[in-house]
Coordinates of C-alpha atoms in Angstrom, one line a residue:
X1 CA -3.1 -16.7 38.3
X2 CA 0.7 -17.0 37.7
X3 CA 3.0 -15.2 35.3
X4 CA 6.5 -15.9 34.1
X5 CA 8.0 -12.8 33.3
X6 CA 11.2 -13.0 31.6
X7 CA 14.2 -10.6 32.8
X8 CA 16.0 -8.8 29.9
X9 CA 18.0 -5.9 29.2
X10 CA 17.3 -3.1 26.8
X11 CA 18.9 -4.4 24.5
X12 CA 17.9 -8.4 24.6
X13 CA 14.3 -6.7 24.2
X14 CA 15.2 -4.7 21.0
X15 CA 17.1 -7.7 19.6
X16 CA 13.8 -10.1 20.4
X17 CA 11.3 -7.5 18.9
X18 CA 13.8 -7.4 15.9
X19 CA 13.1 -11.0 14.9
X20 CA 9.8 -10.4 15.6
X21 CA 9.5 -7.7 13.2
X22 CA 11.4 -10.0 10.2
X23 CA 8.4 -12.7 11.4
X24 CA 5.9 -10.0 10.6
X25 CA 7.4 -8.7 7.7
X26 CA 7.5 -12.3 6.1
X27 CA 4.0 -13.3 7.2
X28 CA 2.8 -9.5 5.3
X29 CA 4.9 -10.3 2.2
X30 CA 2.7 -13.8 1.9
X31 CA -0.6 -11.6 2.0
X32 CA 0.7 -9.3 -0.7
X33 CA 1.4 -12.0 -3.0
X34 CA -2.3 -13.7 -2.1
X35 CA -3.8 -10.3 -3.3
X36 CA -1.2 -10.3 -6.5
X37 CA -2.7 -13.8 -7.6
X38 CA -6.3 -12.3 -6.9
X39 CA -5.4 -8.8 -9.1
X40 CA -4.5 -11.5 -12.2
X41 CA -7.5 -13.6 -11.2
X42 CA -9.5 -10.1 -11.3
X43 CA -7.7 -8.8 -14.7
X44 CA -9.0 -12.2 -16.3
X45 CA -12.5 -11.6 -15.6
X46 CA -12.4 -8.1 -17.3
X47 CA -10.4 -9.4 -20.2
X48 CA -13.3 -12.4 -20.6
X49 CA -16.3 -9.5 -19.4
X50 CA -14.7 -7.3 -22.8
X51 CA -13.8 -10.2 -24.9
X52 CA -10.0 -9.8 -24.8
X53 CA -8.9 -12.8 -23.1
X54 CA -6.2 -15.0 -23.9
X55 CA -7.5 -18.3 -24.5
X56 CA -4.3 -19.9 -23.8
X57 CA -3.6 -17.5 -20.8
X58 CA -5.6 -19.5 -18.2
X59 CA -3.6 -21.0 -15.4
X60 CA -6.0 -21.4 -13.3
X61 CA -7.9 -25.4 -12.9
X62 CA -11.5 -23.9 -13.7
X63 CA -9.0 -22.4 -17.3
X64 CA -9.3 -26.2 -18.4
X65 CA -11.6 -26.8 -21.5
X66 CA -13.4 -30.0 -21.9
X67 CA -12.4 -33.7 -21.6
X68 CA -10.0 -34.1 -25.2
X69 CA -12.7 -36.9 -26.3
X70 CA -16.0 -33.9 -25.7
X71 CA -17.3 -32.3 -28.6
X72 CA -16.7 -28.5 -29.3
X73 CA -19.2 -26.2 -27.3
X74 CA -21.9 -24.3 -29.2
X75 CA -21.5 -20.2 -28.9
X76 CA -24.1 -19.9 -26.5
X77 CA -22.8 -22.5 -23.9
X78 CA -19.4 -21.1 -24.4
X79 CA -21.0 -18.2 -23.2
X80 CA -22.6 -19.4 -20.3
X81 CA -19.6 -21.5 -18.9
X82 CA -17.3 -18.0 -19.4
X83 CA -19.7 -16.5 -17.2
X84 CA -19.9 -19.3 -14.7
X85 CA -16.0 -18.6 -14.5
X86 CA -16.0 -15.0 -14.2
X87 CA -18.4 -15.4 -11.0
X88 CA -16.0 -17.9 -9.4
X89 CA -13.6 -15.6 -10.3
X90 CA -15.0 -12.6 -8.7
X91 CA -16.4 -14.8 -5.4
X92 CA -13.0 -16.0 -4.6
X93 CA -11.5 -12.7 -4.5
X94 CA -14.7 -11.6 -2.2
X95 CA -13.5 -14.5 0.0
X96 CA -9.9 -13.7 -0.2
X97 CA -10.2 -10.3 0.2
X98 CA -12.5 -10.6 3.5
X99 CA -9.1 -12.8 4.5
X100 CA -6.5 -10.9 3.4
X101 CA -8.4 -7.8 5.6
X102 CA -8.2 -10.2 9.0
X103 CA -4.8 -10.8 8.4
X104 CA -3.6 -7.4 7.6
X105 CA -4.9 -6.3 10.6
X106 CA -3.7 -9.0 12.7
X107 CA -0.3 -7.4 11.2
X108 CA -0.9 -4.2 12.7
X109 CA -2.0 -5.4 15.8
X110 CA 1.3 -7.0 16.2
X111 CA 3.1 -3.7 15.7
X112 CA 1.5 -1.6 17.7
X113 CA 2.1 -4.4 20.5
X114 CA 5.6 -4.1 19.9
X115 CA 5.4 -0.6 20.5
X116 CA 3.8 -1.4 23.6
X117 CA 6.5 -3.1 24.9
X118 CA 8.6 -0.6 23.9
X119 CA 6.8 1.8 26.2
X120 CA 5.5 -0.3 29.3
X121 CA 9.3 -1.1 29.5
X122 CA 10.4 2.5 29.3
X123 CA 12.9 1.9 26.4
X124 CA 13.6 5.2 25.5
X125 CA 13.5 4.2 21.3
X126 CA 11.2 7.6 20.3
X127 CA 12.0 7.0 16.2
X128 CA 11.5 3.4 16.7
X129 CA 8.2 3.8 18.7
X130 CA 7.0 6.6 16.1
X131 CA 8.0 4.1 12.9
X132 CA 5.9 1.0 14.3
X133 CA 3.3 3.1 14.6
X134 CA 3.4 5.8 12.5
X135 CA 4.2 4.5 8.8
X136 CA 3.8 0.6 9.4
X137 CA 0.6 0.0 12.4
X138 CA -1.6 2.5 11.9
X139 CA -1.2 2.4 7.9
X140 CA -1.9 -1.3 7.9
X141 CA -5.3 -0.3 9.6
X142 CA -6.2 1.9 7.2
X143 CA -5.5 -1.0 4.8
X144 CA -7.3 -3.2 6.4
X145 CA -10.4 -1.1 7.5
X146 CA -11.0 0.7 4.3
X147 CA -9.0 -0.2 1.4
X148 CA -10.3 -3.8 1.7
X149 CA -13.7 -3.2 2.9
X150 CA -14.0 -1.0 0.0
X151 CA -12.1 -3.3 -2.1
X152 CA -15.0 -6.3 -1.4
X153 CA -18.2 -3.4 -2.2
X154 CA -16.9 -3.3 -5.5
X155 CA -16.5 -6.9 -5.8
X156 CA -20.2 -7.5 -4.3
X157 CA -20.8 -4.7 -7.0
X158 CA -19.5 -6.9 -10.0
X159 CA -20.6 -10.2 -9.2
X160 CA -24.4 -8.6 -9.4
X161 CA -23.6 -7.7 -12.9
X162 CA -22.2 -11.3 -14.4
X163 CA -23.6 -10.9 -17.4
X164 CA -24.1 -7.4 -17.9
X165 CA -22.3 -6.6 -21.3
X166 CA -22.8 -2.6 -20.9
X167 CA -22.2 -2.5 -16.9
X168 CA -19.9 -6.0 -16.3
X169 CA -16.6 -4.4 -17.8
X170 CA -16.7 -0.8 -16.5
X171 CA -17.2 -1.9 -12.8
X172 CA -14.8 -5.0 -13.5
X173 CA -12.3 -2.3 -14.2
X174 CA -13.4 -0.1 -11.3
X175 CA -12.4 -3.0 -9.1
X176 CA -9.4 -3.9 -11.2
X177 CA -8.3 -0.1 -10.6
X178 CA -8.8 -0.3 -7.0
X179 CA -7.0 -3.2 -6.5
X180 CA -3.7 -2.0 -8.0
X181 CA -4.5 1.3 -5.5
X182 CA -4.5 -1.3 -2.6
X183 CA -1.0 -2.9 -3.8
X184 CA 0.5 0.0 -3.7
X185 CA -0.5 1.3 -0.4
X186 CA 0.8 -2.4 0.6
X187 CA 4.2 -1.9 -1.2
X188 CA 4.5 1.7 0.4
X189 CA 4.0 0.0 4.4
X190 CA 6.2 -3.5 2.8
X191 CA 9.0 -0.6 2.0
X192 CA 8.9 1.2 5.6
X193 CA 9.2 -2.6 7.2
X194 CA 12.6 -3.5 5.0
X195 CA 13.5 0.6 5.4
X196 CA 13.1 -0.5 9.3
X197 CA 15.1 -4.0 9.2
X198 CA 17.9 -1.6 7.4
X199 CA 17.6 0.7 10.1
X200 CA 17.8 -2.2 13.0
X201 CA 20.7 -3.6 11.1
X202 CA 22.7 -0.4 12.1
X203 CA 21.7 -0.5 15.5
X204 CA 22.8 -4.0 15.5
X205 CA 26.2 -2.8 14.0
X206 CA 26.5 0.2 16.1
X207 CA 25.4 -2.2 19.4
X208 CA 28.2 -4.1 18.6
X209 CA 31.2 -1.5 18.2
X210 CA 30.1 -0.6 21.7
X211 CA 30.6 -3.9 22.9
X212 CA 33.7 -4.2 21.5
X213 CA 35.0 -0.8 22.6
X214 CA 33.9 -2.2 26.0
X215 CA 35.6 -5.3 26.1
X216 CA 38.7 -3.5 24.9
X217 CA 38.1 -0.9 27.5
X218 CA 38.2 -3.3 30.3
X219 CA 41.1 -5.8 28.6
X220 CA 43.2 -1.9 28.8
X221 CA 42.1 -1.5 32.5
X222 CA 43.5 -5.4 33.3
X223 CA 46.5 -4.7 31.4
X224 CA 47.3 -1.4 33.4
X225 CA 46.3 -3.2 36.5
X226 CA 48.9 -6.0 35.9
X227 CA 51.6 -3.6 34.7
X228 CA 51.3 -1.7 37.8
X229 CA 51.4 -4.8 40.3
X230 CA 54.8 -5.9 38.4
X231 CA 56.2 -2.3 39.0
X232 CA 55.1 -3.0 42.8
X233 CA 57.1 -6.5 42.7

């Protein structure tokens, strides 16, 4: 088998892994805000389980009340279609949840890849190599491997218990609870990553003063060199 390797500096790597890292970064904040629509989907389902909902809160298509020309629902089948929608509810965020977990970790992957490079290519980056893995790769595994695992026991938990006025909003809240612990531990790694673009965007800034001192460097060296041919003439 043949492969193309492509020849770069130091510092064309660094620059290529830095737009990788924005790509990353941007792909993670899209799985946040997945799990932010399934914490309000979630919060619904224990305002219905304890009979605080907003009637006119629902955004969601399944929110939608009857055809305008249906008649009014008794209590009792009121009942039964709010529980019907509080185990969509809770099955989707099983579903998205089991997603979210894939995708995190396909996150973290990519990181600690990049730090691979980083080291198979001996560019001597030690706070770089210690950040991608340190506070944003191996964090997004723990995310992934036990926040969310745990995240969807709890969920499994609940949708046994549809119905359950004593036991339905106490583990609705459990996993209401937990999921606003799993935000934040995705904030906390989201913060490192923009902490980590702010700290690229120096090196960008100081990567460029030395290219400029360079170039003025060698623009003094010409300049000397011309000055002393015309002292020669």
């Amino acid at each position: 088998s043949q492969y193309v390797l492509e020849v770069v500096t130091s510092d064309q790597l660094l620059s290529m892994l830095e737009r990788r890292e924005l790509g990353l970064r941007q792909r993670f904040e899209l799985i946040r805000d997945e799990v932010l629509a399934m914490r309000d989907s979630l919060e619904r389902v224990r305002d219905d389980a304890t009979g605080s909902a907003d009637d006119a809160a629902g955004s969601e298509p399944e929110d939608v009340g009857s055809e305008p020309g249906d008649k009014s629902l008794s209590p009792e089948e009121k009942e039964k279609r709010s529980r019907s929608l509080r185990l969509l509810r809770v099955q989707r965020a099983e579903v998205q949840t089991q997603k979210s977990s894939q995708e995190t970790l396909g996150v973290a992957t990519a990181f600690e890849d990049m730090r691979f490079e980083l080291v198979n290519n001996r560019v001597d980056t030690e706070d770089r190599k210690k950040r991608l893995q340190d506070e944003i790769a191996i964090p997004l595994q723990l995310i992934a491997n036990d926040d969310f695992p745990r995240l969807n026991e709890k969920l499994l938990e609940l949708e046994q218990l549809i119905g359950d006025q004593a036991r339905e909003p106490v583990v609705a809240d459990e996993a209401l609870q937990q999921t606003d612990e799993l935000l934040a531990n995705m904030q906390i790694v989201l913060d490192r990553m923009l902490e980590l673009e702010t700290y690229n965007e120096l090196i960008d800034l100081v990567r460029a003063l030395i290219s400029e001192q360079e170039a003025l460097n060698e623009k003094t060296k010409k300049e000397q060199k011309k000055r002393a041919l015309d002292l020669l003439k």
